[in-house]
CSV table of C-alpha atoms in Angstrom, one decimal:
chain,number,residue,atom,x,y,z
A,1019,MET,CA,43.3,-39.0,33.4
A,1020,ILE,CA,39.6,-39.0,32.4
A,1021,SER,CA,38.6,-41.0,29.4
A,1022,ARG,CA,36.3,-39.6,26.6
A,1023,SER,CA,33.5,-42.1,27.5
A,1024,THR,CA,33.6,-41.1,31.2
A,1025,TYR,CA,33.6,-37.4,30.2
A,1026,ALA,CA,30.6,-38.0,27.9
A,1027,LEU,CA,28.6,-39.8,30.6
A,1028,ALA,CA,29.3,-37.0,33.1
A,1029,SER,CA,28.2,-34.4,30.5
A,1030,ARG,CA,24.9,-36.2,29.9
A,1031,ALA,CA,24.3,-36.5,33.6
A,1032,LEU,CA,24.9,-32.8,34.1
A,1033,ALA,CA,22.6,-31.9,31.3
A,1034,ALA,CA,19.8,-34.1,32.7
A,1035,ARG,CA,20.3,-32.5,36.1
A,1036,SER,CA,20.1,-29.0,34.6
A,1037,SER,CA,16.9,-29.8,32.7
A,1038,THR,CA,15.2,-31.0,35.9
A,1039,LEU,CA,16.4,-28.0,37.9
A,1040,PRO,CA,13.4,-25.7,37.3
A,1041,ARG,CA,10.9,-28.5,38.4
A,1042,ALA,CA,13.1,-29.2,41.5
A,1043,VAL,CA,13.1,-25.6,42.4
A,1044,ALA,CA,9.3,-25.4,41.9
A,1045,ALA,CA,8.9,-28.5,44.1
A,1046,ALA,CA,11.0,-27.0,46.8
A,1047,ASN,CA,9.2,-23.7,46.7
A,1048,PRO,CA,5.5,-24.0,46.2
A,1049,THR,CA,5.2,-20.3,45.1
A,1050,ILE,CA,7.2,-21.2,42.0
A,1051,THR,CA,5.2,-23.2,39.4
A,1052,ASP,CA,5.8,-24.4,35.9
A,1053,SER,CA,3.7,-21.6,34.5
A,1054,SER,CA,5.9,-19.0,36.3
A,1055,CYS,CA,9.0,-20.7,34.8
A,1056,ARG,CA,7.4,-20.4,31.4
A,1057,ARG,CA,6.6,-16.7,32.0
A,1058,THR,CA,10.2,-16.1,32.9
A,1059,MET,CA,11.3,-17.8,29.7
A,1060,SER,CA,8.8,-15.9,27.6
A,1061,SER,CA,10.0,-12.6,29.0
A,1062,GLN,CA,13.2,-12.9,27.2
A,1063,PRO,CA,14.0,-10.2,24.5
A,1064,LYS,CA,11.9,-10.5,21.3
A,1065,LYS,CA,13.5,-12.2,18.4
A,1066,HIS,CA,14.9,-10.1,15.6
A,1067,LEU,CA,12.7,-9.5,12.6
A,1068,VAL,CA,15.4,-10.6,10.1
A,1069,THR,CA,17.6,-13.2,11.9
A,1070,HIS,CA,15.1,-14.5,14.5
A,1071,GLU,CA,17.9,-14.1,17.1
A,1072,GLU,CA,17.5,-12.6,20.5
A,1073,GLY,CA,18.8,-9.3,21.9
A,1074,VAL,CA,19.6,-5.9,20.5
A,1075,HIS,CA,23.1,-6.6,19.2
A,1076,GLN,CA,22.7,-9.6,16.9
A,1077,THR,CA,25.4,-12.1,16.2
A,1078,MET,CA,24.3,-12.1,12.6
A,1079,GLN,CA,25.5,-15.5,11.9
A,1080,LEU,CA,24.6,-15.3,8.2
A,1081,SER,CA,26.5,-16.7,5.3
A,1082,LYS,CA,29.0,-14.2,4.2
A,1083,SER,CA,29.2,-16.0,0.8
A,1084,TRP,CA,26.2,-13.9,-0.4
A,1085,ARG,CA,28.2,-10.7,-0.2
A,1086,ASN,CA,30.9,-12.3,-2.2
A,1087,LYS,CA,28.6,-13.4,-5.0
A,1088,PRO,CA,28.1,-11.1,-8.0
A,1089,LEU,CA,24.7,-9.3,-8.0
A,1090,PHE,CA,24.9,-8.8,-11.8
A,1091,ARG,CA,27.0,-10.7,-14.3
A,1092,ARG,CA,26.1,-8.8,-17.5
A,1093,GLN,CA,29.5,-7.3,-18.3
A,1094,GLY,CA,31.8,-8.9,-15.7
A,1095,ASP,CA,30.9,-9.7,-12.1
A,1096,VAL,CA,29.5,-6.8,-10.2
A,1097,ARG,CA,29.6,-7.1,-6.4
A,1098,PHE,CA,28.6,-4.8,-3.5
A,1099,LYS,CA,30.2,-4.1,-0.2
A,1100,SER,CA,27.3,-2.4,1.6
A,1101,GLY,CA,23.6,-2.3,1.5
A,1102,LEU,CA,23.6,1.3,0.2
A,1103,GLU,CA,25.9,0.1,-2.7
A,1104,ALA,CA,23.5,-2.8,-3.4
A,1105,SER,CA,20.5,-0.4,-3.6
A,1106,LYS,CA,22.4,1.9,-6.0
A,1107,LEU,CA,23.2,-1.1,-8.2
A,1108,LEU,CA,19.5,-2.1,-8.3
A,1109,ILE,CA,18.4,1.4,-9.1
A,1110,ALA,CA,21.0,1.6,-11.9
A,1111,GLU,CA,19.7,-1.6,-13.3
A,1112,ALA,CA,16.1,-0.3,-13.3
A,1113,HIS,CA,17.4,2.8,-15.2
A,1114,ARG,CA,19.2,0.7,-17.7
A,1115,ARG,CA,16.2,-1.5,-18.5
A,1116,ASP,CA,13.3,0.9,-18.2
A,1117,SER,CA,14.7,4.4,-18.3
A,1118,HIS,CA,11.5,5.6,-20.2
A,1119,GLU,CA,9.2,4.6,-17.3
A,1120,VAL,CA,9.6,7.6,-15.1
A,1121,GLU,CA,7.0,6.6,-12.5
A,1122,TYR,CA,8.5,3.1,-12.2
A,1123,ILE,CA,12.0,4.4,-11.7
A,1124,ALA,CA,10.8,6.7,-8.9
A,1125,SER,CA,9.0,3.9,-7.1
A,1126,VAL,CA,12.0,1.6,-7.4
A,1127,SER,CA,14.4,4.3,-6.2
A,1128,SER,CA,12.5,5.3,-3.1
A,1129,THR,CA,11.9,1.7,-2.1
A,1130,MET,CA,15.4,0.4,-2.6
A,1131,GLU,CA,16.8,3.3,-0.6
A,1132,CYS,CA,14.6,2.3,2.3
A,1133,LEU,CA,15.7,-1.4,2.0
A,1134,SER,CA,19.5,-0.7,2.1
A,1135,PRO,CA,19.7,-1.3,5.9
A,1136,LEU,CA,18.1,-4.7,5.3
A,1137,PHE,CA,20.7,-5.5,2.6
A,1138,ASP,CA,23.4,-4.6,5.1
A,1139,ARG,CA,22.1,-7.1,7.7
A,1140,ASN,CA,21.4,-9.9,5.2
A,1141,PRO,CA,23.0,-9.5,1.7
A,1142,ARG,CA,20.9,-12.3,0.3
A,1143,TYR,CA,17.8,-10.0,0.3
A,1144,ALA,CA,19.5,-7.9,-2.4
A,1145,PHE,CA,19.3,-10.8,-4.8
A,1146,VAL,CA,15.6,-11.3,-4.0
A,1147,ALA,CA,15.0,-7.6,-4.6
A,1148,LYS,CA,16.6,-8.0,-8.1
A,1149,GLN,CA,14.2,-10.8,-8.8
A,1150,LEU,CA,11.2,-8.8,-7.4
A,1151,MET,CA,11.9,-5.9,-9.7
A,1152,GLU,CA,10.7,-7.9,-12.7
A,1153,PRO,CA,6.9,-8.5,-12.8
A,1154,GLU,CA,5.6,-12.0,-13.4
A,1155,ARG,CA,3.3,-11.0,-16.2
A,1156,PHE,CA,2.4,-7.8,-18.0
A,1157,VAL,CA,-0.6,-7.9,-20.4
A,1158,GLN,CA,-1.4,-5.0,-22.8
A,1159,PHE,CA,-4.3,-5.3,-25.3
A,1160,ARG,CA,-6.5,-3.3,-27.6
A,1161,VAL,CA,-9.9,-2.2,-26.4
A,1162,ALA,CA,-12.2,-1.3,-29.3
A,1163,TRP,CA,-15.7,0.2,-28.5
A,1164,MET,CA,-18.3,2.2,-30.3
A,1165,ASP,CA,-19.3,5.7,-29.2
A,1166,ASP,CA,-22.8,7.2,-29.3
A,1167,VAL,CA,-22.2,8.6,-32.8
A,1168,GLY,CA,-21.3,5.2,-34.2
A,1169,VAL,CA,-17.6,5.7,-34.5
A,1170,VAL,CA,-15.2,3.0,-33.4
A,1171,ARG,CA,-12.9,4.2,-30.7
A,1172,MET,CA,-9.7,2.7,-29.5
A,1173,ASN,CA,-7.9,2.5,-26.2
A,1174,ARG,CA,-5.2,0.5,-24.5
A,1175,GLY,CA,-5.9,-1.9,-21.8
A,1176,PHE,CA,-3.4,-3.1,-19.1
A,1177,ARG,CA,-3.1,-5.7,-16.4
A,1178,ILE,CA,0.2,-6.3,-14.7
A,1179,GLN,CA,0.3,-9.4,-12.4
A,1180,TYR,CA,3.3,-8.4,-10.4
A,1181,SER,CA,3.7,-11.1,-7.7
A,1182,SER,CA,1.8,-14.2,-6.6
A,1183,SER,CA,4.3,-15.2,-4.0
A,1184,LEU,CA,1.9,-14.8,-1.1
A,1185,GLY,CA,-1.3,-15.8,-2.9
A,1186,PRO,CA,-3.7,-15.0,-5.8
A,1187,TYR,CA,-3.3,-11.7,-7.5
A,1188,GLU,CA,-5.3,-8.8,-6.2
A,1189,GLY,CA,-5.3,-5.1,-7.1
A,1190,PRO,CA,-7.2,-2.1,-8.4
A,1191,LEU,CA,-8.3,-1.0,-11.9
A,1192,HIS,CA,-7.6,2.7,-12.9
A,1193,LEU,CA,-9.3,4.5,-15.7
A,1194,GLY,CA,-8.1,7.9,-17.0
A,1195,SER,CA,-6.2,9.6,-19.8
A,1196,HIS,CA,-3.1,9.6,-17.6
A,1197,VAL,CA,-2.9,5.8,-17.3
A,1198,THR,CA,0.1,4.4,-19.1
A,1199,GLY,CA,2.1,1.2,-19.1
A,1200,GLY,CA,4.8,2.8,-16.9
A,1201,LEU,CA,2.3,4.1,-14.4
A,1202,VAL,CA,0.6,0.7,-14.1
A,1203,LYS,CA,4.0,-1.0,-13.6
A,1204,ALA,CA,4.9,1.5,-10.9
A,1205,LEU,CA,1.6,1.0,-9.1
A,1206,GLY,CA,2.0,-2.8,-9.4
A,1207,PHE,CA,5.4,-2.6,-7.8
A,1208,ASP,CA,4.1,-0.4,-4.9
A,1209,ASN,CA,1.1,-2.7,-4.5
A,1210,VAL,CA,3.4,-5.7,-3.7
A,1211,PHE,CA,4.4,-4.1,-0.5
A,1212,SER,CA,1.0,-2.7,0.3
A,1213,ASN,CA,-0.8,-6.0,0.0
A,1214,ALA,CA,2.0,-7.9,1.8
A,1215,LEU,CA,1.8,-5.4,4.6
A,1216,THR,CA,-1.7,-6.6,5.6
A,1217,GLY,CA,-0.5,-10.1,6.4
A,1218,TYR,CA,-3.2,-11.6,4.2
A,1219,ASP,CA,-2.4,-14.3,1.6
A,1220,VAL,CA,-2.8,-12.1,-1.5
A,1221,GLY,CA,-0.5,-11.2,-4.3
A,1222,SER,CA,-0.2,-8.0,-6.3
A,1223,SER,CA,-1.7,-6.8,-9.5
A,1224,VAL,CA,-2.9,-3.5,-11.1
A,1225,GLY,CA,-4.7,-2.7,-14.3
A,1226,GLY,CA,-6.7,-0.1,-16.2
A,1227,SER,CA,-6.9,1.8,-19.4
A,1228,ASP,CA,-6.2,5.3,-20.8
A,1229,PHE,CA,-10.0,5.7,-21.2
A,1230,ASN,CA,-11.5,8.8,-19.5
A,1231,PRO,CA,-14.9,7.9,-18.0
A,1232,PHE,CA,-15.8,11.4,-16.9
A,1233,ASP,CA,-16.5,12.9,-20.3
A,1234,LYS,CA,-18.4,9.9,-21.7
A,1235,SER,CA,-22.1,9.0,-21.6
A,1236,GLU,CA,-23.3,6.2,-19.4
A,1237,ALA,CA,-23.9,4.0,-22.5
A,1238,GLU,CA,-20.3,4.7,-23.8
A,1239,VAL,CA,-18.9,3.7,-20.4
A,1240,GLN,CA,-20.9,0.5,-20.4
A,1241,ARG,CA,-19.8,-0.4,-23.9
A,1242,PHE,CA,-16.1,0.3,-23.0
A,1243,CYS,CA,-16.3,-1.8,-19.8
A,1244,GLN,CA,-17.8,-4.7,-21.7
A,1245,SER,CA,-15.1,-4.6,-24.3
A,1246,TYR,CA,-12.3,-4.2,-21.8
A,1247,MET,CA,-13.6,-7.2,-19.7
A,1248,THR,CA,-14.0,-9.4,-22.8
A,1249,GLU,CA,-10.2,-9.4,-23.1
A,1250,LEU,CA,-9.4,-9.1,-19.4
A,1251,SER,CA,-11.5,-12.1,-18.5
A,1252,LYS,CA,-8.8,-14.4,-20.0
A,1253,TYR,CA,-6.5,-13.4,-17.2
A,1254,VAL,CA,-8.6,-12.8,-14.1
A,1255,GLY,CA,-11.1,-14.8,-12.0
A,1256,PRO,CA,-11.7,-16.2,-8.6
A,1257,ASP,CA,-8.6,-17.6,-7.0
A,1258,VAL,CA,-6.6,-16.2,-9.9
A,1259,ASP,CA,-6.7,-12.4,-10.0
A,1260,HIS,CA,-9.2,-10.2,-8.2
A,1261,PRO,CA,-9.7,-6.7,-9.7
A,1262,THR,CA,-10.9,-4.0,-7.2
A,1263,MET,CA,-11.9,-0.4,-7.4
A,1264,GLY,CA,-9.4,2.3,-8.3
A,1265,MET,CA,-9.3,5.8,-9.7
A,1266,GLY,CA,-12.2,6.2,-12.2
A,1267,VAL,CA,-13.7,2.9,-11.3
A,1268,ALA,CA,-16.6,3.1,-8.8
A,1269,GLU,CA,-19.7,1.0,-8.2
A,1270,LYS,CA,-21.2,1.6,-11.7
A,1271,GLU,CA,-18.0,0.7,-13.6
A,1272,MET,CA,-17.4,-2.3,-11.4
A,1273,GLY,CA,-20.9,-3.5,-12.0
A,1274,TYR,CA,-20.5,-3.2,-15.8
A,1275,LEU,CA,-17.2,-5.1,-15.6
A,1276,PHE,CA,-18.6,-7.9,-13.5
A,1277,GLY,CA,-21.7,-8.2,-15.6
A,1278,GLN,CA,-19.6,-8.9,-18.7
A,1279,TYR,CA,-17.4,-11.3,-16.8
A,1280,LYS,CA,-20.5,-13.2,-15.6
A,1281,ARG,CA,-21.8,-13.4,-19.1
A,1282,ILE,CA,-18.6,-14.9,-20.4
A,1283,ASN,CA,-17.7,-17.2,-17.4
A,1284,ALA,CA,-20.1,-19.6,-15.6
A,1285,LYS,CA,-18.0,-19.5,-12.4
A,1286,SER,CA,-18.0,-16.1,-10.6
A,1287,THR,CA,-17.4,-17.1,-7.0
A,1288,SER,CA,-15.1,-19.4,-5.1
A,1289,SER,CA,-15.6,-20.8,-1.6
A,1290,SER,CA,-18.6,-18.4,-1.1
A,1291,VAL,CA,-16.3,-15.4,-1.6
A,1292,PRO,CA,-17.9,-12.9,-4.0
A,1293,PHE,CA,-15.8,-11.8,-6.9
A,1294,MET,CA,-15.6,-8.2,-8.0
A,1295,THR,CA,-18.2,-6.9,-5.7
A,1296,LYS,CA,-18.8,-3.3,-4.5
A,1297,LYS,CA,-18.8,-4.1,-0.8
A,1298,ASP,CA,-15.5,-2.3,-0.2
A,1299,SER,CA,-16.6,1.1,-1.4
A,1300,GLN,CA,-16.6,2.9,2.0
A,1301,VAL,CA,-14.0,0.8,3.9
A,1302,PRO,CA,-10.8,2.2,2.2
A,1303,GLY,CA,-11.8,5.8,3.1
A,1304,GLN,CA,-12.6,4.8,6.7
A,1305,ALA,CA,-9.3,3.0,7.0
A,1306,ILE,CA,-7.4,6.1,5.9
A,1307,VAL,CA,-8.9,8.1,8.7
A,1308,LEU,CA,-8.2,5.4,11.3
A,1309,PHE,CA,-4.5,5.4,10.3
A,1310,ALA,CA,-4.6,9.2,10.9
A,1311,LYS,CA,-6.2,8.6,14.3
A,1312,GLU,CA,-3.4,6.1,15.2
A,1313,MET,CA,-0.7,8.6,14.2
A,1314,LEU,CA,-2.2,11.4,16.3
A,1315,LYS,CA,-2.6,9.0,19.2
A,1316,ASP,CA,1.2,8.7,19.3
A,1317,GLN,CA,1.4,12.5,19.7
A,1318,ASN,CA,-1.2,12.4,22.5
A,1319,GLN,CA,-3.7,14.1,20.3
A,1320,SER,CA,-7.0,13.2,18.6
A,1321,LEU,CA,-9.0,14.1,15.5
A,1322,MET,CA,-11.5,16.2,17.5
A,1323,GLY,CA,-11.5,19.8,16.1
A,1324,LYS,CA,-8.8,19.2,13.6
A,1325,ARG,CA,-9.2,21.3,10.4
A,1326,CYS,CA,-8.7,19.0,7.4
A,1327,LEU,CA,-7.9,19.7,3.7
A,1328,ILE,CA,-9.3,17.0,1.4
A,1329,LEU,CA,-7.9,16.9,-2.1
A,1330,GLY,CA,-10.2,15.2,-4.6
A,1331,SER,CA,-13.9,14.5,-4.5
A,1332,GLY,CA,-14.2,10.8,-5.5
A,1333,LYS,CA,-15.5,7.9,-3.5
A,1334,ASN,CA,-12.4,7.8,-1.2
A,1335,ALA,CA,-12.4,11.5,-0.6
A,1336,ARG,CA,-16.1,11.5,0.4
A,1337,ALA,CA,-15.7,8.5,2.6
A,1338,VAL,CA,-12.8,10.2,4.3
A,1339,ALA,CA,-14.9,13.3,5.0
A,1340,ALA,CA,-17.8,11.2,6.4
A,1341,LYS,CA,-15.4,9.3,8.8
A,1342,LEU,CA,-13.7,12.6,9.9
A,1343,LEU,CA,-17.1,14.0,10.8
A,1344,GLU,CA,-17.7,10.9,13.0
A,1345,PHE,CA,-14.5,11.8,15.0
A,1346,GLY,CA,-15.4,15.5,15.3
A,1347,ALA,CA,-12.9,16.7,12.7
A,1348,ILE,CA,-13.7,19.6,10.4
A,1349,PRO,CA,-13.4,18.9,6.6
A,1350,LEU,CA,-12.7,22.2,4.8
A,1351,THR,CA,-12.3,21.4,1.1
A,1352,PHE,CA,-12.9,19.2,-1.9
A,1353,SER,CA,-11.4,19.5,-5.3
A,1354,ASP,CA,-11.6,18.2,-8.9
A,1355,GLU,CA,-10.5,19.3,-12.4
A,1356,SER,CA,-12.5,22.5,-12.2
A,1357,GLY,CA,-10.8,23.7,-8.9
A,1358,HIS,CA,-11.5,23.5,-5.2
A,1359,VAL,CA,-14.4,24.4,-3.0
A,1360,TYR,CA,-13.6,25.8,0.5
A,1361,GLU,CA,-16.1,26.1,3.4
A,1362,PRO,CA,-14.5,28.3,6.0
A,1363,SER,CA,-16.8,27.0,8.8
A,1364,GLY,CA,-16.4,23.4,7.7
A,1365,ILE,CA,-18.4,20.8,5.6
A,1366,ASP,CA,-21.2,19.2,7.7
A,1367,LYS,CA,-23.2,16.1,6.8
A,1368,SER,CA,-25.8,18.1,4.9
A,1369,LYS,CA,-23.2,19.8,2.7
A,1370,LEU,CA,-21.4,16.5,2.2
A,1371,ARG,CA,-24.6,14.9,1.0
A,1372,THR,CA,-25.1,17.7,-1.5
A,1373,ILE,CA,-21.5,17.3,-2.8
A,1374,SER,CA,-22.0,13.5,-3.1
A,1375,ASN,CA,-25.2,14.0,-5.1
A,1376,ILE,CA,-23.3,16.3,-7.5
A,1377,LYS,CA,-20.4,13.9,-7.9
A,1378,MET,CA,-22.6,10.9,-8.4
A,1379,GLU,CA,-23.7,12.4,-11.7
A,1380,ARG,CA,-21.2,11.4,-14.4
A,1381,GLY,CA,-19.0,14.3,-15.6
A,1382,ALA,CA,-20.4,16.8,-13.1
A,1383,MET,CA,-18.0,19.4,-11.8
A,1384,LEU,CA,-17.6,20.5,-8.2
A,1385,GLY,CA,-18.2,24.2,-9.1
A,1386,ARG,CA,-21.9,23.5,-9.1
A,1387,TYR,CA,-21.8,23.3,-5.3
A,1388,VAL,CA,-21.4,27.0,-4.8
A,1389,ILE,CA,-25.0,27.5,-6.2
A,1390,SER,CA,-26.4,25.6,-3.2
A,1391,SER,CA,-24.2,27.2,-0.6
A,1392,THR,CA,-24.0,30.9,0.5
A,1393,THR,CA,-20.8,30.4,2.5
A,1394,ALA,CA,-18.7,28.3,0.0
A,1395,LYS,CA,-15.7,29.8,-1.8
A,1396,PHE,CA,-14.7,28.5,-5.2
A,1397,ASN,CA,-11.0,28.7,-6.0
A,1398,GLU,CA,-10.4,31.2,-3.2
A,1399,PRO,CA,-7.6,31.4,-2.3
A,1400,GLY,CA,-5.9,30.6,-5.6
A,1401,SER,CA,-4.1,27.7,-4.1
A,1402,VAL,CA,-5.8,25.2,-1.9
A,1403,PHE,CA,-2.5,24.8,0.0
A,1404,ASP,CA,-2.8,28.4,1.2
A,1405,ILE,CA,-5.7,27.5,3.5
A,1406,PRO,CA,-4.7,27.0,7.1
A,1407,CYS,CA,-5.2,23.5,8.3
A,1408,ASP,CA,-4.1,20.8,10.7
A,1409,LEU,CA,-4.1,17.7,8.5
A,1410,CYS,CA,-4.1,17.2,4.7
A,1411,PHE,CA,-5.7,14.2,3.0
A,1412,PRO,CA,-4.7,14.0,-0.7
A,1413,CYS,CA,-7.2,11.7,-2.4
A,1414,GLY,CA,-7.0,12.9,-5.9
A,1415,GLU,CA,-4.6,12.8,-8.8
A,1416,PHE,CA,-1.1,11.4,-8.8
A,1417,SER,CA,1.8,13.6,-7.6
A,1418,SER,CA,-0.6,16.3,-6.4
A,1419,ILE,CA,1.7,17.3,-3.6
A,1420,ASP,CA,5.2,18.4,-4.4
A,1421,SER,CA,7.9,20.1,-2.3
A,1422,ASP,CA,6.4,23.6,-2.8
A,1423,ALA,CA,3.0,22.3,-1.6
A,1424,VAL,CA,4.6,20.8,1.4
A,1425,ASN,CA,6.3,24.1,2.3
A,1426,LYS,CA,3.0,25.9,2.0
A,1427,LEU,CA,1.2,23.4,4.1
A,1428,ALA,CA,3.9,23.5,6.8
A,1429,ASP,CA,3.9,27.3,6.8
A,1430,HIS,CA,0.2,27.4,7.4
A,1431,GLY,CA,0.3,25.0,10.4
A,1432,CYS,CA,-0.3,21.6,8.8
A,1433,MET,CA,1.0,18.8,11.1
A,1434,GLY,CA,0.4,15.8,9.0
A,1435,VAL,CA,-0.2,14.5,5.4
A,1436,ILE,CA,-2.1,11.3,5.1
A,1437,GLU,CA,-2.2,9.8,1.6
A,1438,GLY,CA,-5.7,8.8,0.5
A,1439,GLY,CA,-4.8,8.0,-3.1
A,1440,HIS,CA,-2.0,6.3,-5.0
A,1441,LYS,CA,1.3,8.1,-5.2
A,1442,ASN,CA,-0.1,11.5,-4.3
A,1443,VAL,CA,3.2,12.7,-2.7
A,1444,THR,CA,6.3,12.9,-4.8
A,1445,ASN,CA,9.7,11.5,-3.7
A,1446,GLU,CA,11.0,15.0,-3.3
A,1447,ALA,CA,8.0,16.1,-1.3
A,1448,ARG,CA,8.5,13.1,1.0
A,1449,GLN,CA,12.0,14.3,1.9
A,1450,THR,CA,10.6,17.8,2.5
A,1451,LEU,CA,8.0,16.5,4.8
A,1452,LYS,CA,10.7,14.8,6.9
A,1453,GLY,CA,12.8,18.0,6.9
A,1454,ARG,CA,9.9,20.2,8.0
A,1455,GLY,CA,8.9,17.7,10.7
A,1456,VAL,CA,5.4,17.0,9.2
A,1457,MET,CA,3.9,13.6,9.9
A,1458,TYR,CA,3.4,11.5,6.8
A,1459,ALA,CA,1.3,8.3,6.3
A,1460,PRO,CA,2.3,6.7,2.9
A,1461,HIS,CA,-0.2,5.1,0.6
A,1462,ILE,CA,1.3,1.7,0.9
A,1463,MET,CA,0.0,1.7,4.4
A,1464,THR,CA,-3.2,3.8,4.3
A,1465,LEU,CA,-4.7,2.1,1.2
A,1466,THR,CA,-4.9,-1.4,2.8
A,1467,GLY,CA,-8.6,-1.0,3.5
A,1468,THR,CA,-9.7,-2.7,0.3
A,1469,ASN,CA,-7.7,-5.8,1.3
A,1470,MET,CA,-9.4,-5.8,4.7
A,1471,ALA,CA,-12.8,-5.6,3.1
A,1472,ASN,CA,-12.0,-8.5,0.7
A,1473,ALA,CA,-10.5,-10.6,3.5
A,1474,HIS,CA,-13.3,-10.3,6.0
A,1475,GLY,CA,-16.2,-9.7,3.6
A,1476,HIS,CA,-19.5,-8.7,5.1
A,1477,ASN,CA,-18.3,-9.9,8.6
A,1478,LEU,CA,-16.1,-6.8,8.8
A,1479,THR,CA,-17.2,-4.6,11.7
A,1480,ASP,CA,-16.0,-1.2,12.8
A,1481,GLU,CA,-14.2,-2.7,15.7
A,1482,MET,CA,-12.5,-5.3,13.5
A,1483,LEU,CA,-11.5,-2.6,11.0
A,1484,GLU,CA,-10.0,-0.5,13.8
A,1485,GLU,CA,-8.1,-3.5,15.2
A,1486,GLU,CA,-6.7,-4.4,11.8
A,1487,VAL,CA,-5.5,-0.8,11.3
A,1488,ARG,CA,-3.9,-0.7,14.7
A,1489,ARG,CA,-2.1,-4.0,14.0
A,1490,ILE,CA,-0.7,-2.9,10.7
A,1491,TYR,CA,0.3,0.5,12.1
A,1492,ASN,CA,2.2,-1.0,15.0
A,1493,ASP,CA,4.0,-3.4,12.6
A,1494,VAL,CA,5.1,-0.6,10.4
A,1495,LYS,CA,6.1,1.6,13.3
A,1496,SER,CA,8.2,-1.1,15.1
A,1497,ALA,CA,10.0,-2.0,11.8
A,1498,ALA,CA,10.9,1.6,11.2
A,1499,THR,CA,12.3,1.8,14.8
A,1500,GLU,CA,14.2,-1.5,14.5
A,1501,PHE,CA,16.0,-0.3,11.3
A,1502,ASN,CA,17.0,3.1,12.7
A,1503,ALA,CA,14.3,5.0,10.8
A,1504,ARG,CA,12.1,6.0,13.7
A,1505,GLY,CA,8.9,7.7,12.6
A,1506,ASP,CA,9.5,7.0,8.9
A,1507,LEU,CA,6.4,5.0,8.1
A,1508,PHE,CA,7.3,4.7,4.4
A,1509,ALA,CA,10.5,3.0,5.2
A,1510,GLY,CA,8.9,0.8,7.9
A,1511,GLY,CA,6.0,-0.2,5.5
A,1512,SER,CA,8.5,-1.0,2.7
A,1513,ILE,CA,10.6,-3.2,5.0
A,1514,VAL,CA,7.7,-5.2,6.5
A,1515,GLY,CA,6.1,-5.8,3.1
A,1516,PHE,CA,9.4,-6.7,1.4
A,1517,LEU,CA,10.3,-9.2,4.2
A,1518,ARG,CA,7.0,-11.0,3.9
A,1519,VAL,CA,7.3,-11.3,0.1
A,1520,ALA,CA,11.0,-12.0,0.1
A,1521,ASN,CA,10.8,-14.8,2.7
A,1522,ALA,CA,8.1,-16.5,0.6
A,1523,MET,CA,10.2,-16.1,-2.6
A,1524,LEU,CA,13.2,-17.7,-1.0
A,1525,THR,CA,11.2,-20.9,-0.6
A,1526,HIS,CA,10.1,-20.9,-4.2
A,1527,GLY,CA,13.5,-21.0,-5.9
A,1528,ALA,CA,14.4,-19.3,-9.2
A,1529,VAL,CA,10.9,-18.7,-10.5
């Protein structure tokens, strides 16, 4: 009978012999080296995104105690048995607390539905999602300014600092009469996943005001921006919160805002990183087109000769058109509040320059362009979605594409919708796109260009930008495939962004 001590000694000897076996084989066979052994080991299946285990069928040795814990304890313990049930409970909680914020409810609903497979694999993430649904800080304040007549005007200012789990807050400012607290909260929630998707150490914030800069004089815009920044400067700054350009906030507005911030605060940079600069004005639009290029590459196609509808005529829309021309695509339209301009033969560089000169003038409408063009059509046909096209780039107002618009686009041969603005496609339209087989690039992925510009600064080259876009696109695509949502880039982007934020939050505790 073998004693325990003898058995232990034999086991250790066998383990030592096994550990030296690769080197012994390499010594016996000169064609086998340590590096080849390492290559063999590195060729093992990749580790799982959630559990870090190997292979396709995971053992999922996760603590089942999280599924037995109550997700809510408001009126008795509420537990869930599946990831879909957990997502429904989280959506119901958002309805209970913020039923009046329609945009926020829509953002939470669409995101939580995408995360339900993740909750199935690891129930603990449902508890992190509950924590993430509540922003860290939401500031609303009065913005008083004087118009050209001498009358004191009043607007509401917002800044929501949603999450700083990955780093300092960063996010756009939006100006427009449509900006409300609920919209800012919804954009802040979406921005959590968009910023995390880049892999950079930045948090999420969004701000703005219900001030419409397009029907004001230059002096009125400057006075408003100075009043807005006087209060906002208490909450933003280098290494704290970095405001960037958004809808209604271009180079001029950003300059006025930074000028007032610099007047109030002595410190306006940190570690040689400029604060609130306008260096990122073209990069977001260029990144949008590069994402479209990656999507087409998966279909063995290119942008060359593609007819493209562009909705909007702001800085992003014009940057998208310029980049499309570089790749040989044919921009057909621009639009604004007055309607849409359609060039049947396409908008070339000269025509784009004319449109840019018009839109650089504050309050100018796109209809003026038809005076300088003999081929342009204004509001013909009646709906811009009745124009035959290959790709659509919505860069304008929120929810500009609904289910009816998607059906019209698909009927006229559109093969892809690439969001160039925030929340241009409604939740219902997203489902219609999937049902009609139309490719869709969500804004949480395509609007990461600003982060790239801020992260790399003036060192960002075209090659670096294209490489960053390719990296992010591949991360999103692989996550969608891993979670049985092949081709659904919105689901893939939501999962990747959530995992990066959630894994950081798990280390921070209940904060």
